[in-house]
Tab-separated table of C-alpha atoms in Angstrom:
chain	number	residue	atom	x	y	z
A	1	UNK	CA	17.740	-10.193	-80.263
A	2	UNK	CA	19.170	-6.716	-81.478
A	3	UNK	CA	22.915	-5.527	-79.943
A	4	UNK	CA	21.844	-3.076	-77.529
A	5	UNK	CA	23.629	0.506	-78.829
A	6	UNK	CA	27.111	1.375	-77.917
A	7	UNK	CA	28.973	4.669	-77.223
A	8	UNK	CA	31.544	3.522	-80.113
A	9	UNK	CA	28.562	3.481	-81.932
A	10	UNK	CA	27.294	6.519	-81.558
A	11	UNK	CA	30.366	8.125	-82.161
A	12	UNK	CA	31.064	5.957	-85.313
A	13	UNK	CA	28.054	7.039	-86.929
A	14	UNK	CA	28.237	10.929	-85.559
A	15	UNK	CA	31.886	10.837	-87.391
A	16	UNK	CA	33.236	11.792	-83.971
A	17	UNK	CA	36.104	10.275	-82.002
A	18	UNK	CA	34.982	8.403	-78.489
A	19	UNK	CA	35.680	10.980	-76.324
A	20	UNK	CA	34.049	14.015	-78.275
A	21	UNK	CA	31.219	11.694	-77.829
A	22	UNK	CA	31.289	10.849	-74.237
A	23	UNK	CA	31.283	14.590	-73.048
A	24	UNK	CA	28.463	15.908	-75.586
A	25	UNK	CA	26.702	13.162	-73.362
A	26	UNK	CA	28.001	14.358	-69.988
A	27	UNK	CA	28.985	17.904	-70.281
A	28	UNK	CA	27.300	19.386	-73.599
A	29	UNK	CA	28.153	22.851	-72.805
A	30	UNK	CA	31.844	22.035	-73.521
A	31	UNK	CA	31.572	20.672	-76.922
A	32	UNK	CA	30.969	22.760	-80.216
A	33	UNK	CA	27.486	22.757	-81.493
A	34	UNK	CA	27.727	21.261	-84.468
A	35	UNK	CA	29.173	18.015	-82.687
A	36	UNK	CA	26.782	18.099	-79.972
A	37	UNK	CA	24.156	18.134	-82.620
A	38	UNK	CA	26.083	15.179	-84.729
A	39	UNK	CA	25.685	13.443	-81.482
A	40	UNK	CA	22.577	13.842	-80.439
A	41	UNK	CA	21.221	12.727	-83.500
A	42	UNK	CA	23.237	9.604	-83.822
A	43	UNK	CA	21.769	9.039	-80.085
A	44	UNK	CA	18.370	9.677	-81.350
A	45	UNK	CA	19.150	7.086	-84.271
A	46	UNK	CA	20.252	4.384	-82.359
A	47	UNK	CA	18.244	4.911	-79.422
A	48	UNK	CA	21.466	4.727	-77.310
A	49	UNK	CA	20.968	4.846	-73.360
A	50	UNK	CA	23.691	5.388	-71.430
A	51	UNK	CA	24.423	2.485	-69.087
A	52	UNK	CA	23.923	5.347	-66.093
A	53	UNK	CA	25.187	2.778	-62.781
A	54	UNK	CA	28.376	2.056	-64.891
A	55	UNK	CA	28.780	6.031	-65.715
A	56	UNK	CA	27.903	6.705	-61.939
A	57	UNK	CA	30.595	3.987	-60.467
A	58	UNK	CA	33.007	5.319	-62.881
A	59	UNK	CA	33.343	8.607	-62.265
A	60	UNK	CA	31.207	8.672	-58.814
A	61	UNK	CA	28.928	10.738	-59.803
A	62	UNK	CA	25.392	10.445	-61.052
A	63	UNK	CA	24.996	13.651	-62.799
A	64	UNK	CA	21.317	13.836	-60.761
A	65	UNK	CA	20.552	16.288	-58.876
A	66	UNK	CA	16.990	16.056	-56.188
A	67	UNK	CA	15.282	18.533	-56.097
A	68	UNK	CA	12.384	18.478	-53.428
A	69	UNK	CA	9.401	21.505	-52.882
A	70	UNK	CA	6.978	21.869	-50.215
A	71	UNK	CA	3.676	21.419	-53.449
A	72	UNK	CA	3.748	21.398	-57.054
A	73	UNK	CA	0.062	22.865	-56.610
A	74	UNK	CA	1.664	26.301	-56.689
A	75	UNK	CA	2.359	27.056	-60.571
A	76	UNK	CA	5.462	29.362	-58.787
A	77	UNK	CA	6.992	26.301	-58.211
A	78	UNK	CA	6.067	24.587	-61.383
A	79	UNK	CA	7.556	27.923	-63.013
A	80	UNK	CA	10.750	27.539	-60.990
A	81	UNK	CA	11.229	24.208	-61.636
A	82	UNK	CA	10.920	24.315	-65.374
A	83	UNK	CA	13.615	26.675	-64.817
A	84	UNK	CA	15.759	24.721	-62.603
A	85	UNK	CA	15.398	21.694	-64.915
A	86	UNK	CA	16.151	23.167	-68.400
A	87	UNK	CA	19.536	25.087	-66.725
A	88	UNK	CA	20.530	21.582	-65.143
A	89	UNK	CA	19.896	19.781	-68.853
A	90	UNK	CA	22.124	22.448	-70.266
A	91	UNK	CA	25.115	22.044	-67.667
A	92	UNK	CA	24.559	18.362	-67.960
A	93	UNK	CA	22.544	16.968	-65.232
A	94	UNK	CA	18.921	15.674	-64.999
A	95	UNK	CA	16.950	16.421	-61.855
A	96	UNK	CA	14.558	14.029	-59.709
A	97	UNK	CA	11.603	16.322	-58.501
A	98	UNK	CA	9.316	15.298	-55.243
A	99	UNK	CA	6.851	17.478	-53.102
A	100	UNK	CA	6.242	16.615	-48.968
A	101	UNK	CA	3.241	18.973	-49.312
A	102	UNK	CA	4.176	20.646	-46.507
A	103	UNK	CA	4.250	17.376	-44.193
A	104	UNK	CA	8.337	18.053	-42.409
A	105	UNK	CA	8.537	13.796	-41.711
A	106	UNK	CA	7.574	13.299	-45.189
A	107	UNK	CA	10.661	15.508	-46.348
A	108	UNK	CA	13.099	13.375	-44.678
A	109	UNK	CA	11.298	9.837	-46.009
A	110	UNK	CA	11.583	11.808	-49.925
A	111	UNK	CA	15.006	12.506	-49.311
A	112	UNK	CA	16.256	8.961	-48.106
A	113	UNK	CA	14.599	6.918	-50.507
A	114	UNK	CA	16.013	9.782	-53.458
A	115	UNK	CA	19.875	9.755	-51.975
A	116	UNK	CA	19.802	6.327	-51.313
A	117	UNK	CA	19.571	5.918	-55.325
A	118	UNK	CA	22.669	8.077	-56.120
A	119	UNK	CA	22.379	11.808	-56.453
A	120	UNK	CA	25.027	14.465	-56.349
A	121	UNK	CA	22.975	17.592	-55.035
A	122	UNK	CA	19.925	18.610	-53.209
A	123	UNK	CA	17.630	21.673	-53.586
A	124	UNK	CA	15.705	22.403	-50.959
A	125	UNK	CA	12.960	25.163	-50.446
A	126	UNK	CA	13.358	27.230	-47.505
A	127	UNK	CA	15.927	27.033	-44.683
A	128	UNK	CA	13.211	25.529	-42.439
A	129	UNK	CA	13.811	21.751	-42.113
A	130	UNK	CA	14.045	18.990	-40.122
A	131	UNK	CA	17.243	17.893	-38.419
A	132	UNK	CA	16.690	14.504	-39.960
A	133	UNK	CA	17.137	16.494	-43.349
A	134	UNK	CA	20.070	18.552	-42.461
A	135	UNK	CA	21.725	14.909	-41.121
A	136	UNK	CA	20.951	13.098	-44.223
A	137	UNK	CA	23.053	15.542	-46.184
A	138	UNK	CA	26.087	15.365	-43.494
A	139	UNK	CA	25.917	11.575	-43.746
A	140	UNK	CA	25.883	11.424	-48.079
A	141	UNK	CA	28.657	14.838	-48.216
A	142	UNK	CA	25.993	16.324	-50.614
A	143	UNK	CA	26.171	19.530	-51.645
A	144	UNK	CA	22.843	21.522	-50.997
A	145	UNK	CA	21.267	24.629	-52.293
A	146	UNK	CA	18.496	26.345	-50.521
A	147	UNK	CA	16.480	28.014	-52.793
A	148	UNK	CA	13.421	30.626	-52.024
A	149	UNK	CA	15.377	31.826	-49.068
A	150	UNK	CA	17.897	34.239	-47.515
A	151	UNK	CA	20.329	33.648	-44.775
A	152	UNK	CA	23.508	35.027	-43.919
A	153	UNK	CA	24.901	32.117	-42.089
A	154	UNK	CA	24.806	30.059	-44.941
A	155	UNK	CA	26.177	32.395	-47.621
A	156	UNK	CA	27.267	29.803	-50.082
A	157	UNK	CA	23.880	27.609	-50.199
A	158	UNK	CA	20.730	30.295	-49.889
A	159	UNK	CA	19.529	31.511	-53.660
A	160	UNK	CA	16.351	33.594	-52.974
A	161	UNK	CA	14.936	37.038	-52.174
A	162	UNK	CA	13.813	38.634	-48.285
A	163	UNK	CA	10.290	37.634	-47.649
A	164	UNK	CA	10.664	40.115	-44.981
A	165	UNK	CA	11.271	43.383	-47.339
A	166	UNK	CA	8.707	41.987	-49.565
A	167	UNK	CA	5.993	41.941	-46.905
A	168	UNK	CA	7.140	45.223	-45.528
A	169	UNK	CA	6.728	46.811	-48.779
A	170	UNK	CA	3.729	45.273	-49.341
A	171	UNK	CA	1.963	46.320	-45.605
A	172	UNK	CA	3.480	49.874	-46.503
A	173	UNK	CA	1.678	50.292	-49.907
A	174	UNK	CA	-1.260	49.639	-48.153
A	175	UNK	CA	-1.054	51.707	-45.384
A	176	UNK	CA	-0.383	54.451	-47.970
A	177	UNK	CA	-3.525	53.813	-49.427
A	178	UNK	CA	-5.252	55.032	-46.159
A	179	UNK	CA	-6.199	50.997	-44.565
A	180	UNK	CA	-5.673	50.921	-40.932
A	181	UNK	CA	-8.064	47.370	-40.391
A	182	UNK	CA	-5.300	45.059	-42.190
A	183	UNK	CA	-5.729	41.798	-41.944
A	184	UNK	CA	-3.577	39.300	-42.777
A	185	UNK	CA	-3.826	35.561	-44.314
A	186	UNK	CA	-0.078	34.401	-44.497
A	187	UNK	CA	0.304	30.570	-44.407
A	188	UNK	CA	0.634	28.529	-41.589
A	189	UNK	CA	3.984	29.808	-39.548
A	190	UNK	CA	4.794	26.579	-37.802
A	191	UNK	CA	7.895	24.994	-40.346
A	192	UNK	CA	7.722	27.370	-42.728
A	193	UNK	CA	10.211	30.421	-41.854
A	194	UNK	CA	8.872	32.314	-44.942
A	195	UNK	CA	5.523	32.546	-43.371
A	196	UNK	CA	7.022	33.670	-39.883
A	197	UNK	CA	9.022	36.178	-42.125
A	198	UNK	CA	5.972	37.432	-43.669
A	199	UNK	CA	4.308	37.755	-40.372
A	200	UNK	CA	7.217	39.875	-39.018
A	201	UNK	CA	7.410	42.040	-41.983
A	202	UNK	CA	3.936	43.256	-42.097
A	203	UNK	CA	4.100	43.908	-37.881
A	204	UNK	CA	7.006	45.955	-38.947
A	205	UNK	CA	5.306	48.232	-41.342
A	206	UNK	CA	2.477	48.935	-39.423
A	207	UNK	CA	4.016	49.167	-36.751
A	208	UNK	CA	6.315	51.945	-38.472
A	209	UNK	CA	2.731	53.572	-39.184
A	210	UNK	CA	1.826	53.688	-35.358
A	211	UNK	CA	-0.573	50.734	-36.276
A	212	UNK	CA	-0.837	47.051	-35.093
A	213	UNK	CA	-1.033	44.063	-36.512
A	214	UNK	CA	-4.100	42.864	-34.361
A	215	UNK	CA	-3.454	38.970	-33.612
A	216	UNK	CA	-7.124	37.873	-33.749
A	217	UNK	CA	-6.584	39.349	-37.796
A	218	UNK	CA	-3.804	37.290	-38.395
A	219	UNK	CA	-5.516	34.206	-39.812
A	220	UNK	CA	-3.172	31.087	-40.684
A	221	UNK	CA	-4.100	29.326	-43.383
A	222	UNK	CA	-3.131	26.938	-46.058
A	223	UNK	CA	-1.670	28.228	-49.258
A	224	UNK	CA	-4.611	26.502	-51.360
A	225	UNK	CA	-7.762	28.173	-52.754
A	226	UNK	CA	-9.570	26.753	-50.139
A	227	UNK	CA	-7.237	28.407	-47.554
A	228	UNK	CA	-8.628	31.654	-48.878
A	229	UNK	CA	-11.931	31.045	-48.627
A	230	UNK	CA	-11.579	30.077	-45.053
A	231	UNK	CA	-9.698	33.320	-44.156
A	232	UNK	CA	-12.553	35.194	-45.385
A	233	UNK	CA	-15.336	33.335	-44.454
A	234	UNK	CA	-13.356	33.882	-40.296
A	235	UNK	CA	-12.997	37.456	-41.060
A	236	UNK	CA	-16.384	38.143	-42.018
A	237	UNK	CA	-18.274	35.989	-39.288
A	238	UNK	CA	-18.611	39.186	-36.973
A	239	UNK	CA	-19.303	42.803	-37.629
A	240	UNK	CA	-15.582	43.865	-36.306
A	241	UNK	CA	-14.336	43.379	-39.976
A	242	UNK	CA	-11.038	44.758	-42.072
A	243	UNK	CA	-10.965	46.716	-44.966
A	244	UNK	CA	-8.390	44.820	-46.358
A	245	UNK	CA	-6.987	41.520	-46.447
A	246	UNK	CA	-3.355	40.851	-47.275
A	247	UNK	CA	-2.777	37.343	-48.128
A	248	UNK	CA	0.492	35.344	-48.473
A	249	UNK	CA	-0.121	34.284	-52.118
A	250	UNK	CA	-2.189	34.734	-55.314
A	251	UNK	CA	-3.716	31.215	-54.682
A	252	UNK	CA	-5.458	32.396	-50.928
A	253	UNK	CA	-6.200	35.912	-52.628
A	254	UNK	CA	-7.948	34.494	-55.712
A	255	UNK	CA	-9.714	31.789	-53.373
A	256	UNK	CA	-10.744	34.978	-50.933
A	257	UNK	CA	-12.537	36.667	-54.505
A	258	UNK	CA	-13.927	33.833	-55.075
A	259	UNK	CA	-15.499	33.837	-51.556
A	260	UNK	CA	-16.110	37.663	-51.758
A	261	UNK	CA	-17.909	37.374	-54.590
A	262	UNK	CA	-20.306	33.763	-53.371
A	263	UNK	CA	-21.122	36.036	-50.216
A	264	UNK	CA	-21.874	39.194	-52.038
A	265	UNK	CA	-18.681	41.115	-50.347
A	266	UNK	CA	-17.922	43.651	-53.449
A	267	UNK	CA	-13.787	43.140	-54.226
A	268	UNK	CA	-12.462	46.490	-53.488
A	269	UNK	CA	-15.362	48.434	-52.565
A	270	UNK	CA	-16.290	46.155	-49.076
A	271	UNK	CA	-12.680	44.455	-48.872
A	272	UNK	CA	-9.756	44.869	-50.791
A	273	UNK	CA	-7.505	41.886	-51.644
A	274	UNK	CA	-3.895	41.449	-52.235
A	275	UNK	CA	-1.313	38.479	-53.011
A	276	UNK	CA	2.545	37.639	-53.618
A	277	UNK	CA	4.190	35.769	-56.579
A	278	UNK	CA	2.191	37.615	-59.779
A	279	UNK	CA	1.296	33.837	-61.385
A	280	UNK	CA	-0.456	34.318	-64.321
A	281	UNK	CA	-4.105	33.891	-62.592
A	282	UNK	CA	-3.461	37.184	-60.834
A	283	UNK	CA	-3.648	39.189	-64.111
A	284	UNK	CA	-7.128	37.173	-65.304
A	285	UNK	CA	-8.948	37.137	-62.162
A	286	UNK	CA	-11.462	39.765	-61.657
A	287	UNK	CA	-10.749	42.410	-60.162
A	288	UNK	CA	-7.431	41.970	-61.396
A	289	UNK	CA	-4.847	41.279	-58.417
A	290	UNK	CA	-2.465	43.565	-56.719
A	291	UNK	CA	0.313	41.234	-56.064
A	292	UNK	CA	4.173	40.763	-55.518
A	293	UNK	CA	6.168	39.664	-58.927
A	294	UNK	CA	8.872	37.358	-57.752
A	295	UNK	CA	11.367	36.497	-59.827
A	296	UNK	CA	10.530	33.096	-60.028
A	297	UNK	CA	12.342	31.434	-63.383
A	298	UNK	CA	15.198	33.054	-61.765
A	299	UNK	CA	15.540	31.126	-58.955
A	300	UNK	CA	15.152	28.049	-60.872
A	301	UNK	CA	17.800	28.860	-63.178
A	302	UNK	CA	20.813	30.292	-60.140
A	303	UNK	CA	19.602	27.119	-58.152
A	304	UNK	CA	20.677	24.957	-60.642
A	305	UNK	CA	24.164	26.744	-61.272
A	306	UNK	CA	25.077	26.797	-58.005
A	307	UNK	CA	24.158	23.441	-57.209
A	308	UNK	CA	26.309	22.168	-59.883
A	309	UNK	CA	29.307	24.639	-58.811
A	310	UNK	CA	29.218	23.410	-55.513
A	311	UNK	CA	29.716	19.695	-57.044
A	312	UNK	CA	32.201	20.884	-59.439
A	313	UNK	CA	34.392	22.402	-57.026
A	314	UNK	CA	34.007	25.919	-58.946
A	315	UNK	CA	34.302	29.375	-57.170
A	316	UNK	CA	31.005	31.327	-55.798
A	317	UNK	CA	29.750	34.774	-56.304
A	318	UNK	CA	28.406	36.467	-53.076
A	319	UNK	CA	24.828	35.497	-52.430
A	320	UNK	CA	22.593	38.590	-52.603
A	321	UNK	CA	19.113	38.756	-52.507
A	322	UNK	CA	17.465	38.202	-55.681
A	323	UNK	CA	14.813	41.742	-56.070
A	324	UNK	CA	10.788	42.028	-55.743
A	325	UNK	CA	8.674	44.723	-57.138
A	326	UNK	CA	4.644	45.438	-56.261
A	327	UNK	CA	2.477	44.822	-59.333
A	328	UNK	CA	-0.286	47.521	-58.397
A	329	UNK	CA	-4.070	46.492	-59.839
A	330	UNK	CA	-7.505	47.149	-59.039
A	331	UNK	CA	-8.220	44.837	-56.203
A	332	UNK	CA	-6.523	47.102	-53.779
A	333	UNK	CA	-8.856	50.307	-53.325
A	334	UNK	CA	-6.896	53.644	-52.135
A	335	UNK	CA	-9.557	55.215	-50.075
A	336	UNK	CA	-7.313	57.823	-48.320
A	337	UNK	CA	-9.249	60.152	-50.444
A	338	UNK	CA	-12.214	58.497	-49.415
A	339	UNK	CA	-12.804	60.632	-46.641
A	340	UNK	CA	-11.677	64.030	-45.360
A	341	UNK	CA	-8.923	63.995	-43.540
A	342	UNK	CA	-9.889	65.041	-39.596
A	343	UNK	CA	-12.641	62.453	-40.725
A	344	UNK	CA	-9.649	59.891	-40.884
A	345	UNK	CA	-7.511	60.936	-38.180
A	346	UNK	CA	-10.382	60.349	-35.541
A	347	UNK	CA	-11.280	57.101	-37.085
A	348	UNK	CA	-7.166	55.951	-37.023
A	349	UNK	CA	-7.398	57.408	-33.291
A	350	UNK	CA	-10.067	54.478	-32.536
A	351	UNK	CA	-8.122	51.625	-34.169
């Protein structure tokens, strides 16, 4: 039976001495590159694997980090943790990835059987979690990033933008292009403070607009194709119907074309449609989607250096919140020149 690969080995043949060897392994980003790439093909060579529960009950660390999202259906997440992963592989740490799909108990089960293993940080999504979550990380000491979110009692952990101002913004732009029937499709609110967020930023800006968000228009849904289907296919059961439908991602809005357009509703003409995160899809669909661009890799790649900070010990920036712009395209119709304007005042008088 072959000698299974040593560390002495590896840095015999890479010419290096022992130690130059052991951190191109564990902390690449402080070794020159021409060793780290010695090393790494002397690794590749011998097909060394590090011995990972000797490293970990050596130094106490794992060099792991968990990482756990809500869905990987979303490709913003997918995105994000590309992101996340490739940053983490440059500082020196691999990442364990798991989804609850939105189920809170099934967070806490994830989380248990991940930390139980051995890792030295969590990500999280959202601040929204259960206590058994929050406990878990007490009981391990782990640090703990919350990415995708914005809070200022937890100034050290949160890496994320407001989905507040975003929705605001968004509920403005379309006010401005003369809609006063908004509905709005923006999740399900119930564990999911981003939703609730979203919910309170559009009251906001129609509200600052002398409009209201009317309740029976607010339809909660799940953040799947499907989910946008559904919104529409609610909506447009009566006669009492919006003229546009703002939805809390591309996902719901390209599932609520695809509805428009099986039911004959013409996409902007009848209703027009918007989104949030600018994936890829919302540029091909037809008509293209008006949308809000998130800066998604970003995330990914802050997460990941302030997780390992926080493990390391190392000082913190202040946590601001990371900018959104609106990506304006054709599936939200201005029709404030639609009609003349006493024409629209009495009709905004009725709503």
């Amino acid at each position: 039976m072959m000698s299974r690969a040593t560390l002495a080995d590896v840095a015999r043949l890479a010419g290096v001495s022992l130690g130059s060897a052991s951190r191109s392994l564990s902390v690449p980003r402080e070794v020159r590159p021409e060793t780290l790439e010695r090393v790494q093909r002397a690794v590749a060579q011998l097909g060394y694997v590090r011995n990972g529960a000797a490293q970990a009950l050596a130094s106490r660390r794992t060099k792991t980090i968990a990482a756990i999202y809500p869905t990987l259906d979303n490709p913003i997440f997918a995105v994000s943790i590309q992101s996340l992963q490739q940053t983490l592989w440059g500082l020196g740490y691999q990442v364990l990835v798991a989804s609850h799909d939105y189920e809170p108990a099934r967070e806490v089960d994830l989380l248990r059987a991940i930390v139980e293993r051995g890792v030295d940080g969590i990500v999280l999504v959202g601040t929204d979690h259960a206590d058994g979550v929050y406990d878990l990380q007490r009981q391990y000491g782990l640090p703990y990033v919350l990415s995708w979110a914005v809070d200022e009692t937890r100034p050290g952990q949160c890496v994320g933008f407001s989905y507040l101002d975003a929705a605001q913004r968004m509920a403005g732009l379309v006010v401005e292009r003369g809609h006063r029937r908004i509905a709005l499709c923006p999740g399900i609110a119930d564990g999911n403070e981003r939703v609730r967020a979203r919910i309170e930023g559009t009251r906001a800006a129609l509200k600052a607009h002398g409009l209201v968000l009317r309740e029976d228009w607010i339809v909660e849904r799940p953040f799947t194709f499907e989910g946008g289907r559904s919104a529409v296919a609610q909506l447009f059961g009566t006669t009492d119907r919006p003229t546009v439908l703002i939805c809390g991602t591309d996902i719901q809005a390209v599932g609520a074309i695809g509805e428009c357009r099986d039911r004959g509703i013409r996409v902007p003409d009848e209703l027009s449609i918007t989104g949030s995160d600018d994936i890829e899809l919302a540029s091909l669909v037809e008509p293209r989607l008006t949308t809000v661009h998130v800066p998604t890799s970003e995330i990914g790649r802050l997460s990941a250096q302030r997780i390992v900070s926080l493990i390391e010990g190392r000082a913190l920036g202040e946590t601001l919140a990371l900018p959104t712009t609106l990506t304006m395209r054709e599936s939200l119709k201005d029709i404030s020149r639609a009609e003349p304007n006493s024409l629209r005042t009495s009709k905004e008088k009725q709503t």
